[in-house]
Short mmCIF file of C-alpha atoms and ligand atoms in Angstrom, two decimals:
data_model
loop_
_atom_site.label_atom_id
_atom_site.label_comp_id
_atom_site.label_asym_id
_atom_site.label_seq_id
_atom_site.Cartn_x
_atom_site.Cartn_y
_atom_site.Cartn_z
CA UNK A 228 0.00 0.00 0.00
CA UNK A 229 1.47 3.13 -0.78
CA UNK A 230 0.42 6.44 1.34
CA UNK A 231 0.99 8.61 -2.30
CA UNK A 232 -1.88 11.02 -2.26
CA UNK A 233 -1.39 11.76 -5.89
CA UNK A 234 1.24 10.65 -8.62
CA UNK A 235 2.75 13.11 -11.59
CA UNK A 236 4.55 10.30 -13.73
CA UNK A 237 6.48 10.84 -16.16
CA UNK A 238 7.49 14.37 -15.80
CA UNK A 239 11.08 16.56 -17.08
CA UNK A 240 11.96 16.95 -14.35
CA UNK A 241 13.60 20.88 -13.79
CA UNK A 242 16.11 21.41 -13.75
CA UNK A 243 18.04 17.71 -14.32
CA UNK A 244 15.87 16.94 -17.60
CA UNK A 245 15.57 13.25 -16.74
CA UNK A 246 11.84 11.86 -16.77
CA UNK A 247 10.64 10.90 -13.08
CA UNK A 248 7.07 9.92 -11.26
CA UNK A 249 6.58 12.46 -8.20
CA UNK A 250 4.69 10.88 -5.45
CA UNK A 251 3.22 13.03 -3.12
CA UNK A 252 2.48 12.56 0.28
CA UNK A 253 -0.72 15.14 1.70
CA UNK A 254 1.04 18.41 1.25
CA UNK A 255 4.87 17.08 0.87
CA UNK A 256 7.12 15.36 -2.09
CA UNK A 257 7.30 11.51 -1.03
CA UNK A 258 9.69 10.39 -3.15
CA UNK A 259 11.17 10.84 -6.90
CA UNK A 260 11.77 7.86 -9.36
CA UNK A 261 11.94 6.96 -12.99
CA UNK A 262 9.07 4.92 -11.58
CA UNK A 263 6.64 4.35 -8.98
CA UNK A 264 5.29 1.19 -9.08
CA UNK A 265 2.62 1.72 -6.45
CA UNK A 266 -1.07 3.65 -7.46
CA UNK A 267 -2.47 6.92 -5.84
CA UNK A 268 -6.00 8.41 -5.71
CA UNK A 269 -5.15 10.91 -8.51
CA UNK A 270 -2.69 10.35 -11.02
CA UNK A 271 -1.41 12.96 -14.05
CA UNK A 272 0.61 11.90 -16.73
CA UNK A 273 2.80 14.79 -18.06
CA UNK A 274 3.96 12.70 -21.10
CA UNK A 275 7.29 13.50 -20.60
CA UNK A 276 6.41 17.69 -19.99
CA UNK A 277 8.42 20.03 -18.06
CA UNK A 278 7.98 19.80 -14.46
CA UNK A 279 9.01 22.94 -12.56
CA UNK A 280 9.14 24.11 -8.83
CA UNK A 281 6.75 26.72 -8.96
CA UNK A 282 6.90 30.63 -10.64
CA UNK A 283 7.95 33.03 -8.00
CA UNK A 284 6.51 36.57 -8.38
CA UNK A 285 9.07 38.49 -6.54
CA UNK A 286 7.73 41.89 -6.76
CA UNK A 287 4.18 43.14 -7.11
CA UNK A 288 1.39 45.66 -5.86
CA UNK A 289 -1.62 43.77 -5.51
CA UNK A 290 -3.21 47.00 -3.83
CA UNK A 291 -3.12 49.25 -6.77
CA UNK A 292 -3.64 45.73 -9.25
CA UNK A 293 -6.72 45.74 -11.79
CA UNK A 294 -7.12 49.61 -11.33
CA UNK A 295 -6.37 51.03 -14.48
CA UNK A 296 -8.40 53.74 -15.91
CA UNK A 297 -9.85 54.70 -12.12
CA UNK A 298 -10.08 57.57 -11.61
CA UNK A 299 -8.02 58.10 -15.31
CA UNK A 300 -5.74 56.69 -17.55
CA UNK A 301 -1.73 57.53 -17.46
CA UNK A 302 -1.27 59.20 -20.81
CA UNK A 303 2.39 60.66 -20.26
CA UNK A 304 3.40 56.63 -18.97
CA UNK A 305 5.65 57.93 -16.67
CA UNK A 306 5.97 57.04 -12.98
CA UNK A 307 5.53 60.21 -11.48
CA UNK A 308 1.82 60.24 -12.93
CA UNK A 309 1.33 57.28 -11.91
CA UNK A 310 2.19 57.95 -8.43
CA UNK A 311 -0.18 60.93 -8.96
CA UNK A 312 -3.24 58.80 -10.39
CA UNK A 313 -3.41 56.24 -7.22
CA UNK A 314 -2.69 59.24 -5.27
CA UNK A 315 -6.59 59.59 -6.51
CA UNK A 316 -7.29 56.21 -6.26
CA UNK A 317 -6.27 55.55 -2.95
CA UNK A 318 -8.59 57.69 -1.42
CA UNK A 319 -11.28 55.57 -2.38
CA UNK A 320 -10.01 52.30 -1.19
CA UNK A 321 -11.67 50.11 1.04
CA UNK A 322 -10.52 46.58 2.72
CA UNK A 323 -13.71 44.28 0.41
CA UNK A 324 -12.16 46.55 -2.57
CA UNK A 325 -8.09 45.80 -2.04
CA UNK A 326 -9.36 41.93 -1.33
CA UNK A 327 -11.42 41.72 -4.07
CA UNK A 328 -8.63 42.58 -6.75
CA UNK A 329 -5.96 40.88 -4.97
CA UNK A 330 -7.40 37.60 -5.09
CA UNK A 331 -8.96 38.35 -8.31
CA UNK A 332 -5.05 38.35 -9.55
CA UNK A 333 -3.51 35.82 -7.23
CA UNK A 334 -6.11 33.74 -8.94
CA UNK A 335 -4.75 34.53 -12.37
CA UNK A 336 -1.46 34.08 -11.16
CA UNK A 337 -1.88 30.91 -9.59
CA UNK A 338 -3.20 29.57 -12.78
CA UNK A 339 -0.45 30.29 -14.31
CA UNK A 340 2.16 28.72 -11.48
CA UNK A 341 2.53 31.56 -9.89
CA UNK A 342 2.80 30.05 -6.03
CA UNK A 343 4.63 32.34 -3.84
CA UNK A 344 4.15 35.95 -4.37
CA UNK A 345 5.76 39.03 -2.79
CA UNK A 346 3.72 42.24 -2.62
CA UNK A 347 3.82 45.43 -1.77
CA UNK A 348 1.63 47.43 -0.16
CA UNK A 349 1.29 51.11 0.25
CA UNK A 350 1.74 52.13 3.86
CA UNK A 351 1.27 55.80 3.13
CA UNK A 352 -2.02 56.89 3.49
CA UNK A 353 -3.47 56.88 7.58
CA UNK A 354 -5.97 54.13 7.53
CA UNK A 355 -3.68 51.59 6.48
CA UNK A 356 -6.37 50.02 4.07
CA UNK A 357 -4.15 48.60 1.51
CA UNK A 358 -1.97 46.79 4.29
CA UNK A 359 -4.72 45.56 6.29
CA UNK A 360 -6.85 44.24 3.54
CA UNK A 361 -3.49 42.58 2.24
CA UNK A 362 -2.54 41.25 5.31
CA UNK A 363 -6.04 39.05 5.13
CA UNK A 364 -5.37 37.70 2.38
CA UNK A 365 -2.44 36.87 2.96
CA UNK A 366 -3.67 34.48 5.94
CA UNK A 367 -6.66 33.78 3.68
CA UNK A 368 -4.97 32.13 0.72
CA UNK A 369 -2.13 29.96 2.67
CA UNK A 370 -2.89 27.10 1.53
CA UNK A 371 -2.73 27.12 -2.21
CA UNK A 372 -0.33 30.35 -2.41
CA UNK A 373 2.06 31.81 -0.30
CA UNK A 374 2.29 35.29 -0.24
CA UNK A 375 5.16 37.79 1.70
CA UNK A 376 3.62 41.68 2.63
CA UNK A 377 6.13 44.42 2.23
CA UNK A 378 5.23 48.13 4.03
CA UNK A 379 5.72 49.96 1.32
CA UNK A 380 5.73 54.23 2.26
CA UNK A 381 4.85 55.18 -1.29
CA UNK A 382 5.28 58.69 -0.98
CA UNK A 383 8.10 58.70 0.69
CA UNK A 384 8.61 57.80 4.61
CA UNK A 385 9.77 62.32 5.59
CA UNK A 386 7.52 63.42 2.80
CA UNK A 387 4.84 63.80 5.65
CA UNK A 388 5.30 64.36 9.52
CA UNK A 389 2.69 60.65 9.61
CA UNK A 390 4.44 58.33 7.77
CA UNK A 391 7.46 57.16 10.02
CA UNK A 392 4.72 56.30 12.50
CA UNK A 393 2.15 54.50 10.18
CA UNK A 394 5.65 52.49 8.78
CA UNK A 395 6.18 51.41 12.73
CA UNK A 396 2.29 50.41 12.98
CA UNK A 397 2.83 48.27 9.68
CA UNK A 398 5.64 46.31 11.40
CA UNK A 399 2.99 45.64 14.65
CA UNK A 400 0.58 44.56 12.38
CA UNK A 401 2.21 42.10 10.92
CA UNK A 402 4.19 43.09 7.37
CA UNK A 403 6.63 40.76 6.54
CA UNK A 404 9.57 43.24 5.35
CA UNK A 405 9.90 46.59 5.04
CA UNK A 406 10.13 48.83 2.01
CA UNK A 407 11.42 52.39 1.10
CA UNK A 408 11.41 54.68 -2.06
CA UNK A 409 14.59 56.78 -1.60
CA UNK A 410 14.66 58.56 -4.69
CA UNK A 411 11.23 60.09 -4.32
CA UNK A 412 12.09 61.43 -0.70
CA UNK A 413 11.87 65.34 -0.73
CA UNK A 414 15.86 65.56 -0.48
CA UNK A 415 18.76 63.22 -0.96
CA UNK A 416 19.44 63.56 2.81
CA UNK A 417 16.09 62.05 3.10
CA UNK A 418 16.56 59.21 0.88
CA UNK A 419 19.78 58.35 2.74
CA UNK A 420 18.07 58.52 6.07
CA UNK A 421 15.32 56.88 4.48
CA UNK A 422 17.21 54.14 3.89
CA UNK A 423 18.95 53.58 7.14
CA UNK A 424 16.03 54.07 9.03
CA UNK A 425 14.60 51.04 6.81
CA UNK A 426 17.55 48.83 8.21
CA UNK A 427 17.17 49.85 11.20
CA UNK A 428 13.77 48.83 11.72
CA UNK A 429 14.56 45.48 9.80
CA UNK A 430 17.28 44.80 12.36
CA UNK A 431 14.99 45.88 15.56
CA UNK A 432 11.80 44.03 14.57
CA UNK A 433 13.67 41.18 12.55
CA UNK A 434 12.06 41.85 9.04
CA UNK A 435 13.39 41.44 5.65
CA UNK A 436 14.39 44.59 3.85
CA UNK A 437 12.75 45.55 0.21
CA UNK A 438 13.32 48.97 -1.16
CA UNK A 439 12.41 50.13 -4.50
CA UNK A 440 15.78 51.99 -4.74
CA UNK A 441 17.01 54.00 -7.62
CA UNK A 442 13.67 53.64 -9.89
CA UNK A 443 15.09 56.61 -12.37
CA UNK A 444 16.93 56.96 -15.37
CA UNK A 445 18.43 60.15 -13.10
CA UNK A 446 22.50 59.15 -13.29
CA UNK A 447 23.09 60.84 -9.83
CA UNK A 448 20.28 58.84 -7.95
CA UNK A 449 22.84 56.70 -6.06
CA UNK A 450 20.61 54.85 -3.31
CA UNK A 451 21.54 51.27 -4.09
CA UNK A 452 25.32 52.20 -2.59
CA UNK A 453 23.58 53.59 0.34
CA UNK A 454 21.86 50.21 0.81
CA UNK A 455 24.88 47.85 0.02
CA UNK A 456 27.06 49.91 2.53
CA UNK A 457 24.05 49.64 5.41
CA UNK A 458 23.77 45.19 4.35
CA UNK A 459 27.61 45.57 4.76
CA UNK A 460 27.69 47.06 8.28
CA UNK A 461 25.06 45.12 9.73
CA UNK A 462 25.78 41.71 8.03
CA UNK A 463 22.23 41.08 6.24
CA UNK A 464 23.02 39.85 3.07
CA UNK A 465 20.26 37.89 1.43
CA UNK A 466 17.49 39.26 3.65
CA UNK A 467 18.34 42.54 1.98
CA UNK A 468 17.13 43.01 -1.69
CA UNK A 469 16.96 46.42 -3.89
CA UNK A 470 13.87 46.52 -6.12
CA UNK A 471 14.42 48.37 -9.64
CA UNK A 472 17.43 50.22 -9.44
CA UNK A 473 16.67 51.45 -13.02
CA UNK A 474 19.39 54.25 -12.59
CA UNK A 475 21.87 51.53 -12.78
CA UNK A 476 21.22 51.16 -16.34
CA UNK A 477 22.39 55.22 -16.92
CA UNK A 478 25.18 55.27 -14.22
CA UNK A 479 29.09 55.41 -16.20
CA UNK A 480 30.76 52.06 -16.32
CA UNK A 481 33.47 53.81 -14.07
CA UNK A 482 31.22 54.10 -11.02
CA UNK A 483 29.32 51.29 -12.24
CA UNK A 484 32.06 48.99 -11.35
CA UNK A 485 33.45 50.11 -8.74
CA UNK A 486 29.52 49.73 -7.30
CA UNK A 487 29.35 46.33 -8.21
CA UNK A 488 32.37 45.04 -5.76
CA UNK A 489 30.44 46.83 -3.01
CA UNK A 490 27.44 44.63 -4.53
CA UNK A 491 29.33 41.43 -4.22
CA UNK A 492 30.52 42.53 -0.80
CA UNK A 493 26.75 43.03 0.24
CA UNK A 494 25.45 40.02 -1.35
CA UNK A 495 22.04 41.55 -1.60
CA UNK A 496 19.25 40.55 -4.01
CA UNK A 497 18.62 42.71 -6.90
CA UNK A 498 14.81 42.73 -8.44
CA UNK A 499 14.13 43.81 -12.16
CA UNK A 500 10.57 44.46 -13.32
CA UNK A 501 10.99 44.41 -17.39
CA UNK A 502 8.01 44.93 -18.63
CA UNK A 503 7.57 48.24 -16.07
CA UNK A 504 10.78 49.15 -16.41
CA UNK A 505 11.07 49.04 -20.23
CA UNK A 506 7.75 51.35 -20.26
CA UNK A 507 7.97 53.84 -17.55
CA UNK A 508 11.21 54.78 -18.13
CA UNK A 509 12.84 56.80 -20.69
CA UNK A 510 10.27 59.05 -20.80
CA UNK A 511 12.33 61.93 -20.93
CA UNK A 512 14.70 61.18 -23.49
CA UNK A 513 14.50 61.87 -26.87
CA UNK A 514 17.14 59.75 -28.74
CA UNK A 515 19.01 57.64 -27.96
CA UNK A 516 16.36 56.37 -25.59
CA UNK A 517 17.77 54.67 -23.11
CA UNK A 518 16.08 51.06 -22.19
CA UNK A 519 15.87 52.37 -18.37
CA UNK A 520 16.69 48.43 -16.89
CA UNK A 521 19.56 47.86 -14.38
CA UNK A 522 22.00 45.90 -15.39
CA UNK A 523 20.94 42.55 -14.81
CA UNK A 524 23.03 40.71 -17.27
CA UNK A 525 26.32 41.94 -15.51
CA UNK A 526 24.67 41.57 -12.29
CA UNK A 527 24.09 37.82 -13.18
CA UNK A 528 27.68 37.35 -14.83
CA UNK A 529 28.61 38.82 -11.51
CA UNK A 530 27.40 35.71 -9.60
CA UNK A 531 24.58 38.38 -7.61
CA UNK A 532 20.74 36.56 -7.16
CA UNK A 533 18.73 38.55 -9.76
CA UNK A 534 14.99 37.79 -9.92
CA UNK A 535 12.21 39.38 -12.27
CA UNK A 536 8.91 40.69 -11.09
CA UNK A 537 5.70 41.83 -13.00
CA UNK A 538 5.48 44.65 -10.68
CA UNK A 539 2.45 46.44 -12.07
CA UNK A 540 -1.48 44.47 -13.84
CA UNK A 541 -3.60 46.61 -15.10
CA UNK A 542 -3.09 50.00 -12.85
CA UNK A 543 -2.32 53.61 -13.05
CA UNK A 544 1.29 52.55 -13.79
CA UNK A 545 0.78 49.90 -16.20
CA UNK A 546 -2.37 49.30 -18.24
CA UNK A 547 -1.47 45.74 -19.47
CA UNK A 548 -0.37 42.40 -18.06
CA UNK A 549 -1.52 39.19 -17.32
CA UNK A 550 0.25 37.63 -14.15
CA UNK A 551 2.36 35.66 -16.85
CA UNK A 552 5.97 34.95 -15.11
CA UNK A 553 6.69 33.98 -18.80
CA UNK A 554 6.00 37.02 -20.11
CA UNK A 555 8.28 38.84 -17.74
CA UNK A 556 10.81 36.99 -18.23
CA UNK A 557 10.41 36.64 -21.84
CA UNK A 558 10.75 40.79 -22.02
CA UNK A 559 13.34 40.67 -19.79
CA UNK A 560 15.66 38.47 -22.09
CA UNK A 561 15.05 40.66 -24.81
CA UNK A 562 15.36 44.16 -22.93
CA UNK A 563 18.88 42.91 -21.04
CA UNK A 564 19.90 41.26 -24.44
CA UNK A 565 20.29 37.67 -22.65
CA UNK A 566 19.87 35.31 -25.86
CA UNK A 567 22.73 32.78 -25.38
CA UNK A 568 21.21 29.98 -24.73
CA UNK A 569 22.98 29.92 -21.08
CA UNK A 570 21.37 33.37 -20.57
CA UNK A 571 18.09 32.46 -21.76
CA UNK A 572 17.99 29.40 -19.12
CA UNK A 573 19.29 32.35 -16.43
CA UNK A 574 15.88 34.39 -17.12
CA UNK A 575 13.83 31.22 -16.47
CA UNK A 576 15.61 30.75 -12.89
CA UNK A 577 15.02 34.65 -12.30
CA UNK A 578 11.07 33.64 -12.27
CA UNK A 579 11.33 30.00 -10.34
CA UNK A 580 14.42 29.77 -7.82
CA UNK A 581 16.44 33.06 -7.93
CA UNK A 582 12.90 34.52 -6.45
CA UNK A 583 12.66 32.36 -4.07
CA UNK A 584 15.94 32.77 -3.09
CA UNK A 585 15.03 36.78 -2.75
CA UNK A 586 12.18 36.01 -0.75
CA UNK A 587 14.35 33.65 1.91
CA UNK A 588 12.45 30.29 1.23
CA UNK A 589 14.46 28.01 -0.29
CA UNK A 590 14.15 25.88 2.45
CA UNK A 591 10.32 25.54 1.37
CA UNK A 592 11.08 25.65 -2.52
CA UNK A 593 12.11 22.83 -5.10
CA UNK A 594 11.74 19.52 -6.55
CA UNK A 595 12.67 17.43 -3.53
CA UNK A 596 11.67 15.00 -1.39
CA UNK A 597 10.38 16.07 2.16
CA UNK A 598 9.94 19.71 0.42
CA UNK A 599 6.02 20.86 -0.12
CA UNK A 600 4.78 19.15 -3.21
CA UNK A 601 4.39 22.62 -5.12
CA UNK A 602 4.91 22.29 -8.87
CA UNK A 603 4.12 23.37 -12.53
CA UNK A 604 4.02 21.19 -15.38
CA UNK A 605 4.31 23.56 -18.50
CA UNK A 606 3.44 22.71 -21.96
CA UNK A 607 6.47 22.67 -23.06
CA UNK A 608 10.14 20.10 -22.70
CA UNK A 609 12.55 22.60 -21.54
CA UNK A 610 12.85 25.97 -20.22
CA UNK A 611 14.10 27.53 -23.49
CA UNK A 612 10.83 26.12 -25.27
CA UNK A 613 8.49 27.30 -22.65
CA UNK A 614 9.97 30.65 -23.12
CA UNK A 615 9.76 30.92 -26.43
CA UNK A 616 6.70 29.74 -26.67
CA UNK A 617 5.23 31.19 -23.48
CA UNK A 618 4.19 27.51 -22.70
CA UNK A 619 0.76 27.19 -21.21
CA UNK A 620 0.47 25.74 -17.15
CA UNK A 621 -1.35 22.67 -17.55
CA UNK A 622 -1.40 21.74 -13.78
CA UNK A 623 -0.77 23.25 -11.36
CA UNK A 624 -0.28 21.61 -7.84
CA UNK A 625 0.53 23.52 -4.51
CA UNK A 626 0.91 22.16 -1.53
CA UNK A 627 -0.48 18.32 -2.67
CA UNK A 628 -3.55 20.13 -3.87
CA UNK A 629 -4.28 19.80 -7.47
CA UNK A 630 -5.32 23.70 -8.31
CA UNK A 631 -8.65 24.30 -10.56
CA UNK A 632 -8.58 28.01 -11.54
CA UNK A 633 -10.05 29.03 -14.98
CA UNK A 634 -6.99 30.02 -16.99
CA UNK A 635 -6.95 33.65 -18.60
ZN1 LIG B 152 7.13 48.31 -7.38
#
């Protein structure tokens, strides 16, 4: 008798490439073998289909998600109206409305593979809504996705006397790290403060740090050395990571490289967000027109955990999107130029295990036995041919659970 809950036989298996049965025990792997000779309740053949630990969505607002158009449309694209637009928004916002669209698009996601998310949500305006209402579902959806809350001061934590205190309140209520927005602070004193205040509190209330950091094509906006030198000094390495860091991609190589030893010192995480990145910034060039993307190829050839988010579905900052991991990463391969066919298996692991490396749980990640039996299995027989083909999820199973979404 075997105690297999369900069986995924004959699966390609990521990343070896040899063809294995998965049996899985309630919510854990049981074992992996060419075969399993034993039966279980449910059974899927993958017919020799990838099998994948699952897509990790390292960066994304879920607050602001499946907004766009209220109370207007972004017609300049930048970030700046953007920010301005769910400035409007925002006011509006209650906890059924924030829950509503962020299960609306974990639900998407999850269709898709999407099974442990990190989002952001806006700490800046005094009731807390977006927070709260995230912090819910968060609890809510635990057992078929996992989802990390970041306290995210959105305009700025000394842009108004309130927001150093509602940041503090986040932390009580339960946010799992804690963000920061250094270039939009009123001064560059600010942002620097900004910053260290963020480690501080990380290092008080034991929180991981997430700053978007840098999110500019503005050459001088030099946060991310502010952040490596704070991971140096107090040792936090991979519970560090800097979101964006789009003024990378405009900084001269000679600063550039002297940045990136201080990088490799800090061993922080770096997050890109292509498909925002490629469209929000830029705006103010003529040509050339710069791409407005850190440097994530370097970054990778560096040895530094890169990971790609969506960032932004359908709201005042992006008007398009679909939850797709694929899609980001398939934009991010052509915006960073990564076509090898080494690079092009790198973008795939910047939307599976370099996120959840980012978020801290590899110990909960992977196609092992003992690990939670959370997988993929793509249309597709490699990595390289579910990119280029943006391969279709046709199971999805987290946590031993055999997920039932309707796809979009
Ligand atoms: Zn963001």
């Amino acid at each position: 008798m075997s105690d297999f809950t369900l069986i995924l036989r004959r699966a390609r298996r990521y990343p070896q490439g040899d063809i294995v049965d998965i049996g899985v025990e309630g919510t854990r792997i049981g074992a992996i073998a060419p075969h399993l000779p034993t039966s279980a309740p449910t059974e899927l053949d993958a017919a020799e289909n990838l099998v994948s630990p699952p897509f990790v969505e390292s960066h994304i607002h879920l607050d602001s998600a499946l907004t766009a158009g209220e109370p207007r449309w972004n017609e300049s694209g930048t970030l700046f109206e953007g920010i301005q637009i769910w400035g409007e928004r925002k006011k509006s916002l209650s906890i059924e409305d924030v829950k509503r669209r962020a299960l609306e698009t974990l639900q998407q996601q999850a269709a898709q593979g999407v099974l442990w998310v990190r989002t952001h949500a806006d700490v800046s305006e005094p009731t807390l809504t977006a927070l709260k209402a995230l912090l819910e579902v968060r609890d809510s959806v635990a057992d078929w996705m996992r989802v990390q809350v970041v306290a995210f001061p959105q305009d700025g934590i000394y842009s108004h006397p309130k927001n150093l205190e509602l940041l503090r309140e986040s932390i009580a209520l339960g946010a799992d790290a804690i963000g920061g927005i250094p270039h939009y602070e009123l001064t560059r004193e600010d942002g620097v403060t900004s910053v260290e205040t963020v480690f501080e509190l990380a290092e008080t209330f034991d929180r991981l740090v997430d700053i978007h950091c840098d999110e500019i094509d503005d050459e001088q906006s030099r946060f991310l050395e502010v952040m490596a030198a704070c991971t140096i000094r107090r040792d936090l390495g991979s519970r560090v990571t800097a979101s964006h860091t789009t003024a990378m991609g405009s900084y001269n190589n000679a600063y550039a490289q002297k940045l990136m030893g201080f990088l490799q010192r800090a061993r922080l995480n770096l997050i890109a967000n292509p498909l925002i990145n490629i469209t929000l910034q830029g705006r103010t060039d003529s040509y050339p027109k710069r791409r407005g993307i850190t440097r994530v190829k370097e970054l990778w050839q560096q040895g530094l955990n890169v990971s790609f988010g969506h960032d932004c579905i359908c709201d005042p900052w992006y008007s398009l999107g679909t939850g797709n991991m694929l899609d980001v990463a398939w934009m991010g391969l052509h915006v960073c130029q990564m076509t090898g066919r080494a690079e092009i298996d790198a973008c795939y692991e910047m939307v599976t295990t370099n996120g959840a490396k980012t978020l801290n749980v590899e110990n909960e990640y992977g196609l092992e036995i003992g690990k939670p039996a959370s997988f993929v299995v793509l249309e597709a027989i490699d990595p390289f041919d579910a990119l280029r083909r943006r391969a279709r999820a046709k199971w999805v199973v987290s946590q031993g659970k055999q997920l039932t979404f309707d796809s979009t």
